[in-house]
Amino acid sequence: MATLFQGVGAVTPFSASSSLDSNKLLLPSRKSLSISDSRGSIFVYRSDALNLKAATRKQDLLIPNAVATKGETSTSAKSGHELLLFEALREGLEEEMERDPRVCVMGEDVGHYGGSYKVTKGLAEKYGDLRVLDTPIAENSFTGMGIGAAMTGLRPIVEGMNMGFLLLAFNQISNNCGMLHYTSGGQFTIPIVIRGPGGVGRQLGAEHSQRLESYFQSIPGIQMVACSTPYNAKGLMKAAIRSENPVILFEHVLLYNLKERIPDEEYVLSLEEAEMVRPGEHVTILTYSRMRYHVMQAAKTLVNKGYDPEVIDIRSLKPFDLYTIGCSVKKTHRVLIVEECMRTGGIGASLTAAITENFHDYLDAPIVCLSSQDVPTPYAGTLEEWTVVQPAQIVSAVEQLCQ
Amino acid sequence: MPLSATNFAQPRPVPVGIRSNEKSLSSDPFRFRFRGSPSFLGSPHSLRFNPTPPLKLAIPHCRRSAAAAVTDVSNGTMVKSSANMLITKEEGLELYEDMILGRFFEDMCAQMYYRGKMFGFVHLYNGQEAVSTGFIKLLKKEDTVVSTYRDHVHALSKGVPARAVMSELFGKATGCCRGQGGSMHMFSKEHNLIGGFAFIGEGIPVATGAAFSSKYRREVLKEASADHVTLAFFGDGTCNNGQFYECLNMAALWKLPIIFVVENNLWAIGMSHLRATSDPEIWKKGPAFGMAGVHVDGMDVLKVREVAKEAIERARRGDGPTLVECETYRFRGHSLADPDELRDPAEKARYAARDPISALKKYMIENKLANEQELKSIEKKIDEVLDDAVEFSDESPLPPRSQLLENVFADSKGFGIGPDGKYRCEDPKFTQGTAHV
């Protein structure tokens, strides 16, 4: 089957960005993270724009292996190609569409508009209006249509313009997507991929800042993955398309402009495996999506303070990769979960339960879970910042955990 | 078979509102509340629309003479069309057998339910057989059917063996869905029956997707033989649901090869269609989206078949969807748990007099297409089929524990990696159904 490049070149944007620091660094303004500005310019997402200058200065003082580079890999500056996360998604999508004519895309504005985050840009011109289908605004029905198409032989990718819109498709995702393989006694497979951007953005308001992974996680029969870097975005997109199971791929609005160098060779990642971002000894920090960057930012501070955190991007939100997580817990005996999900019933809550159930004997301290506040995301920038976990909170949580 | 010329009257359109059983409607308490045109209930007229946007007028016209074989059972008159019979003897016997199978099967279901052989919600189709038979018997095996929870007879008409359906209802491993679906989730890949849905309306988008697949195969994958059509069956209650309208829009927009068949039996459990719908004439909603909207007497299998032929041909040609409203009635309650106290006995009696099976029987006998003997032998044959189905189901094994986790995922790696580093589906307990996932 597909080759797994799990351990190779887990290059994080931070290592990529360190080569950019000497060049221009732009403060991410409100506009800069929108789609329209993405062409040609280099944007590096910083979670905390205010600390930007401090962070750049700190770069020089940092211990070089604050971030994992897995040694010198083939994906050094010489080989591979650089692109932004949304381009990586598009590349993965295009490769799969090229490979299998049954792969098709449907969603709002995916065709002529190129996707509201430009993930499908250019595909309609190349593959036609039926293969990259612009749908009317009817999430429940076009998701159901994707499911029906999947059952009858196609491999559709349904894009929710914003993950929150997929709440309207909950009926189809829960009842049909997850269940029909089972209720049909295994007769029909549903190789559908449902993807879209979610998460808290920059003052997008409550309804556009939702994290649906917690709502979908109970649905039996589906898999959920969250991408966080261009490398894993492309790999997970390809894996999701090739999978015979229905997969929900969670992207994040603020991560689309991350830049990274990815291999030229074809690679497909595993949908069930977690990613070791930074090996360490003192504490296991489990995270996914955007919070990975907050964690890595906190990791820099922690390393300076003498801690050695092990950071794992769990990537697979359902099912959890209990092996990678378990190995880590057995090594460090302390767990911190950092997520953007709501506190109540979120991924962190499930993960806490799973770890407690399986690795209770290996824990030296209760699991700490940092989640977003159980608050509809406010519009005001300051309030919004306080609903989401910030690096400073992560640092103090680790300090407390490691006492 | 000899067709006696003297039996044929001059074809005439049946006037709006005047049918022998219409007169009794005026004293029906429910009729008073109905504010629509009197042609709606029991109208033989099909009002067609030629989709030429942006002009959207439904132009009423009389039915074509070839289709005006009104079988008016209640007073025994018969208006027949010109020289051609609507069906041959073989077709007639096929239709009769299919309707008898549907009826007898549902009656057997009721029996088995009360004997404790099946449980849960069981929704029976008695009285509506003309719709299922009229439509599905015109389909090819590759055509797709999507149904609702009232799906036993759709499955049977599509060709799913009675044994497989009965076993499924008994919850046995030999059921068409291995006992995992039940009454409301009949699926058959071989016969292209993709459901069986418990929530109303949720099958319609799936049907739209199947139709989309067909169009995709034809236009993108360039498979010349991909002219498969999809039939979506659903009820009057569903026609107030958003998914219905969203799919009407998409189907008309992309000219998908789909036929939306409304089985309007006037009742959604205890909610009368007239109390739930601002404009009860569902066929009218087709033209609003730019597709043909047709109303047909769903108690007359020949009329349904005529309408179905045209709709299926339209879809196969690539000319887009049709919305067909079949006026029909369910003789039993909504489900076996429904006491059915709300419906007026006079209404039930009226429709019972229009039993589609009796109507076809009468038609066949009076037109010398078959005799009593032949029809009785069909009934006997079906009795045997059903006895065999019940016996088979009784003797079939219940699903073993090992089946519990098998079909949750097509690729069982979806259960993830366990603490020991192996995929959970590799755990030997997984195949025993006792693994911790």
XYZ file of N, CA, C and O in Angstrom, chain B residues 169-331:
652
model
N -35.985 -9.409 9.003
C -36.982 -8.968 9.981
C -36.891 -9.794 11.255
O -37.142 -9.303 12.351
N -36.537 -11.072 11.083
C -36.381 -11.904 12.276
C -35.071 -11.617 12.994
O -34.832 -12.151 14.068
N -34.215 -10.832 12.354
C -32.929 -10.522 12.967
C -31.927 -11.644 12.877
O -31.075 -11.801 13.744
N -32.030 -12.414 11.801
C -31.128 -13.548 11.681
C -29.930 -13.190 10.809
O -29.985 -12.258 10.008
N -28.885 -14.000 10.914
C -27.657 -13.713 10.174
C -27.825 -13.881 8.676
O -27.009 -13.380 7.907
N -28.859 -14.571 8.241
C -29.076 -14.775 6.809
C -29.904 -13.661 6.180
O -30.260 -13.719 5.016
N -30.237 -12.664 6.980
C -30.997 -11.546 6.443
C -30.197 -10.778 5.409
O -28.979 -10.892 5.342
N -30.901 -9.969 4.638
C -30.191 -9.248 3.570
C -29.140 -8.299 4.126
O -28.193 -7.946 3.422
N -29.298 -7.881 5.349
C -28.291 -7.034 5.980
C -27.660 -7.733 7.182
O -27.207 -7.078 8.128
N -27.622 -9.055 7.116
C -27.050 -9.862 8.200
C -27.732 -9.619 9.541
O -27.136 -9.847 10.572
N -28.954 -9.176 9.507
C -29.646 -8.939 10.768
C -29.277 -7.630 11.424
O -29.757 -7.313 12.505
N -28.426 -6.869 10.774
C -27.962 -5.637 11.408
C -28.837 -4.435 11.088
O -28.730 -3.402 11.725
N -29.662 -4.549 10.075
C -30.456 -3.401 9.673
C -31.857 -3.425 10.266
O -32.268 -2.510 10.936
N -32.555 -4.510 9.981
C -33.903 -4.623 10.505
C -34.928 -4.114 9.525
O -34.648 -3.847 8.363
N -36.138 -3.956 10.036
C -37.259 -3.600 9.176
C -37.035 -2.314 8.410
O -37.409 -2.183 7.250
N -36.403 -1.357 9.054
C -36.319 -0.035 8.444
C -35.061 0.184 7.626
O -34.826 1.271 7.124
N -34.217 -0.849 7.527
C -32.954 -0.658 6.818
C -32.712 -1.837 5.890
O -31.817 -2.640 6.115
N -33.492 -1.894 4.844
C -33.300 -2.963 3.873
C -32.311 -2.494 2.824
O -32.500 -1.439 2.238
N -31.262 -3.251 2.635
C -30.267 -2.897 1.629
C -29.963 -4.131 0.802
O -29.945 -5.247 1.311
N -29.662 -3.901 -0.469
C -29.178 -5.020 -1.261
C -28.286 -4.490 -2.357
O -28.743 -3.786 -3.254
N -27.028 -4.816 -2.273
C -26.106 -4.336 -3.298
C -26.411 -5.006 -4.630
O -26.352 -4.383 -5.679
N -26.745 -6.266 -4.555
C -26.997 -7.013 -5.783
C -28.178 -6.435 -6.550
O -28.174 -6.347 -7.763
N -29.186 -6.015 -5.808
C -30.396 -5.510 -6.448
C -30.462 -3.991 -6.468
O -31.475 -3.424 -6.853
N -29.370 -3.354 -6.044
C -29.309 -1.896 -6.046
C -30.446 -1.257 -5.276
O -31.100 -0.318 -5.734
N -30.671 -1.790 -4.104
C -31.608 -1.158 -3.169
C -30.751 -0.515 -2.085
O -30.133 -1.199 -1.289
N -30.682 0.827 -2.115
C -29.792 1.452 -1.135
C -30.580 2.095 -0.008
O -30.428 3.273 0.292
N -31.454 1.321 0.588
C -32.119 1.770 1.808
C -33.602 1.923 1.626
O -34.001 2.171 0.523
N -34.356 1.831 2.594
C -34.287 1.587 4.028
C -33.716 2.737 4.860
O -32.583 2.649 5.239
N -34.489 3.808 5.187
C -34.004 4.835 6.093
C -35.044 5.091 7.159
O -36.219 5.150 6.880
N -34.571 5.286 8.349
C -35.510 5.432 9.457
C -36.055 6.842 9.579
O -37.218 7.037 9.918
N -35.227 7.850 9.324
C -35.708 9.220 9.428
C -36.288 9.617 8.081
O -35.691 9.356 7.041
N -37.405 10.272 8.104
C -37.962 10.626 6.808
C -37.120 11.714 6.152
O -36.549 12.570 6.820
N -37.034 11.623 4.864
C -36.299 12.627 4.113
C -34.823 12.341 3.968
O -34.196 12.831 3.053
N -34.229 11.539 4.831
C -32.784 11.401 4.744
C -32.353 10.480 3.624
O -31.182 10.453 3.275
N -33.293 9.738 3.057
C -32.935 8.915 1.910
C -32.928 9.691 0.608
O -32.290 9.284 -0.355
N -33.622 10.813 0.590
C -33.743 11.548 -0.677
C -32.386 12.083 -1.150
O -32.041 11.940 -2.323
N -31.577 12.690 -0.274
C -30.248 13.090 -0.757
C -29.394 11.912 -1.203
O -28.610 12.026 -2.151
N -29.539 10.783 -0.539
C -28.763 9.610 -0.938
C -29.186 9.169 -2.336
O -28.351 8.835 -3.183
N -30.486 9.222 -2.585
C -30.970 8.893 -3.925
C -30.436 9.884 -4.945
O -30.031 9.515 -6.051
N -30.418 11.143 -4.567
C -29.873 12.168 -5.457
C -28.411 11.871 -5.755
O -27.941 12.064 -6.880
N -27.695 11.384 -4.757
C -26.300 11.013 -4.972
C -26.151 9.839 -5.916
O -25.240 9.811 -6.751
N -27.047 8.883 -5.806
C -26.993 7.737 -6.721
C -27.254 8.210 -8.149
O -26.600 7.763 -9.097
N -28.202 9.120 -8.300
C -28.483 9.666 -9.627
C -27.285 10.466 -10.130
O -26.933 10.416 -11.308
N -26.653 11.188 -9.214
C -25.464 11.947 -9.587
C -24.369 11.011 -10.075
O -23.682 11.291 -11.055
N -24.236 9.888 -9.399
C -23.251 8.883 -9.802
C -23.493 8.438 -11.232
O -22.570 8.300 -12.025
N -24.760 8.206 -11.533
C -25.117 7.748 -12.864
C -24.723 8.779 -13.904
O -24.133 8.488 -14.942
N -25.028 10.037 -13.628
C -24.695 11.119 -14.552
C -23.181 11.258 -14.662
O -22.631 11.470 -15.740
N -22.504 11.113 -13.546
C -21.042 11.223 -13.521
C -20.422 10.147 -14.389
O -19.506 10.395 -15.173
N -20.946 8.939 -14.242
C -20.391 7.840 -15.034
C -20.565 8.112 -16.509
O -19.702 7.835 -17.337
N -21.694 8.654 -16.846
C -21.968 8.897 -18.253
C -21.103 10.030 -18.789
O -20.556 9.943 -19.882
N -20.983 11.101 -18.016
C -20.354 12.304 -18.569
C -18.882 12.457 -18.245
O -18.131 13.010 -19.032
N -18.457 11.959 -17.103
C -17.045 12.120 -16.752
C -16.276 10.854 -17.076
O -15.206 10.900 -17.685
N -16.824 9.725 -16.660
C -16.125 8.469 -16.905
C -16.422 7.918 -18.295
O -15.834 6.930 -18.714
N -17.330 8.578 -18.982
C -17.666 8.266 -20.369
C -18.130 6.826 -20.546
O -17.783 6.169 -21.532
N -18.895 6.333 -19.584
C -19.461 4.989 -19.745
C -20.782 5.131 -20.484
O -21.764 5.622 -19.944
N -20.791 4.700 -21.738
C -21.958 4.949 -22.587
C -23.203 4.253 -22.064
O -24.318 4.720 -22.246
N -23.009 3.121 -21.392
C -24.185 2.366 -20.958
C -24.717 2.858 -19.615
O -25.635 2.287 -19.057
N -24.125 3.932 -19.086
C -24.548 4.394 -17.767
C -25.787 5.278 -17.895
O -25.718 6.490 -17.846
N -26.924 4.622 -18.070
C -28.152 5.416 -18.138
C -29.089 4.987 -17.027
O -30.301 4.956 -17.188
N -28.518 4.641 -15.912
C -29.323 4.100 -14.823
C -30.105 5.202 -14.143
O -29.615 6.320 -13.977
N -31.303 4.876 -13.782
C -32.129 5.864 -13.100
C -32.275 5.460 -11.641
O -32.027 4.320 -11.260
N -32.670 6.436 -10.853
C -32.877 6.202 -9.432
C -34.302 6.573 -9.084
O -34.822 7.584 -9.560
N -34.919 5.743 -8.260
C -36.261 6.046 -7.774
C -36.177 6.319 -6.282
O -35.604 5.520 -5.541
N -36.725 7.433 -5.867
C -36.770 7.722 -4.434
C -38.217 7.697 -3.995
O -39.033 8.474 -4.495
N -38.556 6.798 -3.091
C -39.918 6.707 -2.562
C -39.968 7.375 -1.197
O -39.092 7.171 -0.366
N -41.010 8.148 -0.984
C -41.197 8.741 0.339
C -42.646 9.192 0.450
O -43.399 9.094 -0.509
N -43.016 9.674 1.612
C -44.437 9.935 1.858
C -44.803 11.409 1.832
O -43.986 12.280 1.568
N -46.067 11.640 2.161
C -46.553 13.010 2.152
C -45.940 13.833 3.264
O -45.660 15.029 3.092
N -45.679 13.198 4.387
C -45.072 13.933 5.503
C -43.689 14.454 5.139
O -43.302 15.561 5.533
N -42.968 13.682 4.362
C -41.623 14.084 3.962
C -41.646 15.326 3.086
O -40.659 16.062 3.004
N -42.761 15.565 2.436
C -42.814 16.678 1.497
C -42.872 18.021 2.187
O -42.964 19.052 1.535
N -42.841 18.006 3.495
C -42.709 19.281 4.191
C -41.317 19.457 4.763
O -41.053 20.407 5.494
N -40.438 18.549 4.405
C -39.098 18.522 4.981
C -38.102 19.206 4.048
O -38.190 19.090 2.839
N -37.141 19.894 4.628
C -36.175 20.648 3.832
C -35.399 19.818 2.831
O -35.117 20.270 1.721
N -35.050 18.603 3.226
C -34.233 17.796 2.330
C -34.942 17.519 1.022
O -34.318 17.400 -0.034
N -36.272 17.405 1.094
C -37.057 17.190 -0.119
C -36.859 18.337 -1.088
O -36.518 18.144 -2.250
N -37.027 19.535 -0.590
C -36.925 20.700 -1.466
C -35.505 20.918 -1.960
O -35.280 21.250 -3.123
N -34.538 20.707 -1.068
C -33.153 20.898 -1.493
C -32.809 19.939 -2.623
O -32.112 20.289 -3.577
N -33.325 18.731 -2.520
C -33.005 17.751 -3.558
C -33.786 17.983 -4.842
O -33.264 17.738 -5.931
N -35.010 18.470 -4.731
C -35.743 18.843 -5.945
C -34.928 19.882 -6.717
O -34.769 19.799 -7.931
N -34.400 20.830 -5.976
C -33.608 21.884 -6.607
C -32.383 21.309 -7.295
O -32.137 21.576 -8.475
N -31.623 20.514 -6.577
C -30.380 20.005 -7.162
C -30.664 19.064 -8.328
O -29.971 19.099 -9.346
N -31.672 18.242 -8.201
C -31.975 17.294 -9.274
C -32.389 18.021 -10.542
O -31.964 17.660 -11.642
N -33.213 19.050 -10.378
C -33.636 19.797 -11.561
C -32.474 20.615 -12.115
O -32.304 20.727 -13.326
N -31.685 21.163 -11.237
C -30.566 22.011 -11.647
C -29.586 21.243 -12.525
O -29.130 21.729 -13.559
N -29.269 20.013 -12.084
C -28.272 19.252 -12.807
C -28.885 18.191 -13.711
O -28.164 17.372 -14.280
N -30.190 18.201 -13.816
C -30.925 17.229 -14.656
C -30.492 15.802 -14.316
O -30.044 15.042 -15.169
N -30.632 15.481 -13.052
C -30.229 14.154 -12.617
C -31.289 13.127 -13.000
O -32.478 13.432 -13.014
N -30.855 11.913 -13.300
C -31.803 10.861 -13.695
C -32.493 10.251 -12.486
O -32.212 9.117 -12.082
N -33.415 11.005 -11.911
C -34.063 10.551 -10.696
C -35.553 10.798 -10.806
O -35.983 11.729 -11.489
N -36.325 9.947 -10.189
C -37.768 10.168 -10.103
C -38.142 10.194 -8.628
O -37.846 9.263 -7.883
N -38.769 11.280 -8.245
C -39.215 11.420 -6.860
C -40.653 10.911 -6.783
O -41.546 11.511 -7.363
N -40.859 9.821 -6.107
C -42.190 9.219 -6.052
C -42.783 9.483 -4.674
O -42.287 8.971 -3.664
N -43.814 10.296 -4.640
C -44.469 10.607 -3.371
C -45.600 9.623 -3.184
O -46.521 9.582 -3.996
N -45.537 8.847 -2.105
C -46.638 7.944 -1.787
C -47.529 8.702 -0.816
O -47.362 8.613 0.406
N -48.425 9.480 -1.383
C -49.279 10.306 -0.539
C -50.441 9.480 -0.032
O -51.439 9.301 -0.722
N -50.275 8.961 1.200
C -51.372 8.196 1.766
C -52.168 9.023 2.768
O -52.898 8.483 3.585
N -51.987 10.332 2.674
C -52.764 11.328 3.420
C -52.472 11.373 4.911
O -52.994 12.247 5.591
N -51.688 10.467 5.435
C -51.467 10.448 6.874
C -50.006 10.222 7.195
O -49.368 9.313 6.672
N -49.503 11.057 8.113
C -48.164 10.855 8.655
C -48.364 10.474 10.113
O -48.494 11.339 10.982
N -48.393 9.184 10.362
C -48.848 8.614 11.639
C -50.244 9.165 11.917
O -51.212 8.712 11.320
N -50.385 10.156 12.774
C -51.717 10.665 13.053
C -51.954 12.055 12.503
O -52.971 12.690 12.789
N -50.992 12.516 11.714
C -51.115 13.882 11.217
C -51.639 13.849 9.792
O -51.002 13.334 8.891
N -52.807 14.395 9.631
C -53.370 14.437 8.294
C -52.558 15.377 7.416
O -52.149 16.453 7.856
N -52.351 14.965 6.205
C -51.589 15.778 5.256
C -52.188 17.172 5.124
O -51.473 18.167 5.003
N -53.517 17.218 5.208
C -54.185 18.499 5.029
C -53.946 19.431 6.204
O -53.997 20.647 6.063
N -53.686 18.873 7.361
C -53.428 19.706 8.533
C -51.974 20.147 8.607
O -51.615 21.015 9.380
N -51.129 19.501 7.823
C -49.693 19.782 7.952
C -49.146 20.619 6.811
O -48.021 21.097 6.886
N -49.918 20.761 5.753
C -49.342 21.326 4.539
C -50.145 22.510 4.069
O -51.351 22.426 3.925
N -49.462 23.596 3.770
C -50.163 24.793 3.333
C -50.814 24.577 1.971
O -51.949 24.949 1.758
N -50.077 23.965 1.038
C -50.674 23.616 -0.252
C -50.524 22.116 -0.437
O -49.446 21.635 -0.747
N -51.607 21.387 -0.225
C -51.479 19.933 -0.186
C -51.166 19.287 -1.534
O -50.847 18.115 -1.585
N -51.250 20.040 -2.612
C -51.019 19.417 -3.915
C -49.522 19.337 -4.175
O -48.894 20.273 -4.644
N -48.984 18.171 -3.876
C -47.533 18.038 -3.882
C -46.972 18.070 -5.296
O -45.879 18.574 -5.538
N -47.724 17.539 -6.244
C -47.204 17.496 -7.620
C -46.883 18.883 -8.142
O -46.014 19.069 -8.978
N -47.566 19.877 -7.580
C -47.349 21.254 -8.027
C -45.969 21.767 -7.674
O -45.507 22.757 -8.228
N -45.352 21.120 -6.721
C -44.068 21.643 -6.268
C -42.955 21.300 -7.239
O -41.892 21.904 -7.210
N -43.198 20.345 -8.109
C -42.221 20.035 -9.141
C -41.981 21.195 -10.087
O -40.847 21.643 -10.258
N -43.050 21.699 -10.722
C -42.863 22.844 -11.625
C -42.211 24.045 -10.957
O -41.524 24.818 -11.607
N -42.410 24.190 -9.662
C -41.765 25.321 -8.990
C -40.253 25.226 -9.091
O -39.558 26.235 -9.026
N -39.732 24.032 -9.244
C -38.291 23.856 -9.358
C -37.859 23.602 -10.798
O -36.692 23.374 -11.061
N -38.813 23.627 -11.709
C -38.438 23.421 -13.105
C -38.446 21.985 -13.528
O -37.740 21.602 -14.457
N -39.234 21.155 -12.866
C -39.327 19.768 -13.318
C -40.793 19.399 -13.486
O -41.675 20.076 -12.972
N -41.018 18.309 -14.196
C -42.384 17.856 -14.417
C -42.990 17.398 -13.110
O -42.357 16.691 -12.329
N -44.230 17.796 -12.877
C -44.949 17.340 -11.691
C -46.196 16.621 -12.126
O -46.984 17.145 -12.897
N -46.368 15.405 -11.659
C -47.472 14.572 -12.143
C -48.243 14.036 -10.949
O -47.654 13.614 -9.955
N -49.548 14.033 -11.080
C -50.378 13.419 -10.053
C -51.039 12.187 -10.643
O -51.526 12.222 -11.767
N -51.051 11.105 -9.930
C -51.640 9.884 -10.470
C -52.381 9.145 -9.373
O -52.071 9.275 -8.178
N -53.359 8.386 -9.794
C -54.125 7.570 -8.868
C -53.265 6.374 -8.465
O -53.060 5.439 -9.236
N -52.787 6.420 -7.253
C -51.871 5.380 -6.808
C -52.535 4.072 -6.420
O -51.865 3.146 -5.987
N -53.837 3.985 -6.551
C -54.511 2.724 -6.264
C -54.704 1.919 -7.544
O -55.255 0.834 -7.529
N -54.250 2.465 -8.650
C -54.452 1.811 -9.944
C -53.085 1.529 -10.540
O -52.401 2.444 -11.012
N -52.704 0.285 -10.541
C -51.336 -0.041 -10.937
C -51.078 0.270 -12.404
O -49.947 0.609 -12.784
N -52.090 0.212 -13.204
C -51.871 0.483 -14.625
C -51.615 1.959 -14.880
O -50.774 2.334 -15.695
N -52.334 2.784 -14.156
C -52.100 4.216 -14.312
C -50.718 4.591 -13.802
O -49.993 5.371 -14.429
N -50.364 4.005 -12.682
C -49.038 4.282 -12.118
C -47.971 3.848 -13.114
O -46.995 4.563 -13.361
N -48.191 2.713 -13.712
C -47.219 2.176 -14.662
C -47.055 3.092 -15.863
O -45.942 3.323 -16.348
N -48.147 3.651 -16.333
C -48.078 4.584 -17.466
C -47.230 5.799 -17.131
O -46.355 6.207 -17.893
N -47.544 6.367 -15.994
C -46.816 7.558 -15.557
C -45.353 7.218 -15.321
O -44.441 7.961 -15.713
N -45.135 6.054 -14.729
C -43.768 5.639 -14.433
C -42.959 5.465 -15.714
O -41.796 5.857 -15.792
N -43.599 4.882 -16.706
C -42.898 4.671 -17.982
C -42.362 5.980 -18.522
O -41.207 6.091 -18.937
N -43.246 6.965 -18.536
C -42.824 8.252 -19.087
C -41.704 8.879 -18.251
O -40.716 9.378 -18.784
N -41.872 8.815 -16.946
C -40.864 9.439 -16.068
C -39.520 8.738 -16.191
O -38.465 9.387 -16.257
N -39.567 7.414 -16.260
C -38.310 6.667 -16.347
C -37.635 6.925 -17.683
O -36.409 7.114 -17.760
N -38.438 6.978 -18.719
C -37.841 7.270 -20.028
C -37.213 8.644 -20.054
O -36.153 8.848 -20.629
N -37.893 9.595 -19.426
C -37.353 10.950 -19.374
C -36.003 10.955 -18.669
O -35.036 11.563 -19.140
N -35.942 10.259 -17.573
C -34.694 10.237 -16.817
C -33.596 9.529 -17.604
O -32.451 9.990 -17.650
N -33.953 8.439 -18.241
C -32.938 7.680 -18.969
C -32.374 8.465 -20.143
O -31.213 8.348 -20.493
N -33.235 9.248 -20.760
C -32.792 10.083 -21.897
C -31.830 11.158 -21.443
O -31.119 11.731 -22.252
N -31.868 11.491 -20.174
C -31.043 12.592 -19.705
C -31.815 13.897 -19.631
O -31.221 14.973 -19.529
N -33.147 13.800 -19.675
C -33.955 15.009 -19.642
C -34.370 15.421 -18.236
O -35.207 16.306 -18.079
N -33.822 14.753 -17.275
C -33.998 15.269 -15.932
C -35.046 14.556 -15.100
O -35.610 13.545 -15.485
N -35.315 15.109 -13.924
C -36.152 14.436 -12.935
C -37.638 14.680 -13.153
O -38.041 15.567 -13.908
N -38.414 13.862 -12.469
C -39.868 14.026 -12.435
C -40.320 13.859 -10.996
O -39.769 13.052 -10.255
N -41.336 14.625 -10.644
C -41.965 14.455 -9.336
C -43.323 13.826 -9.570
O -44.159 14.391 -10.270
N -43.510 12.635 -9.042
C -44.780 11.941 -9.250
C -45.474 11.804 -7.914
O -44.936 11.208 -6.980
N -46.657 12.355 -7.827
C -47.433 12.198 -6.600
C -48.460 11.107 -6.819
O -49.307 11.218 -7.708
N -48.375 10.046 -6.036
C -49.319 8.937 -6.144
C -50.295 9.043 -4.993
O -49.900 8.961 -3.827
N -51.545 9.197 -5.338
C -52.543 9.223 -4.283
C -52.826 7.788 -3.895
O -53.287 6.997 -4.701
N -52.512 7.450 -2.691
C -52.652 6.068 -2.267
C -53.132 6.037 -0.826
O -53.473 7.083 -0.258
N -53.172 4.872 -0.242
C -53.693 4.757 1.124
C -53.119 3.526 1.779
O -52.913 2.512 1.124
N -52.826 3.622 3.049
C -52.386 2.414 3.736
C -53.553 1.839 4.533
O -54.199 2.526 5.298
N -53.812 0.558 4.309
C -54.976 -0.044 4.958
C -54.756 -0.263 6.437
O -55.703 -0.314 7.215
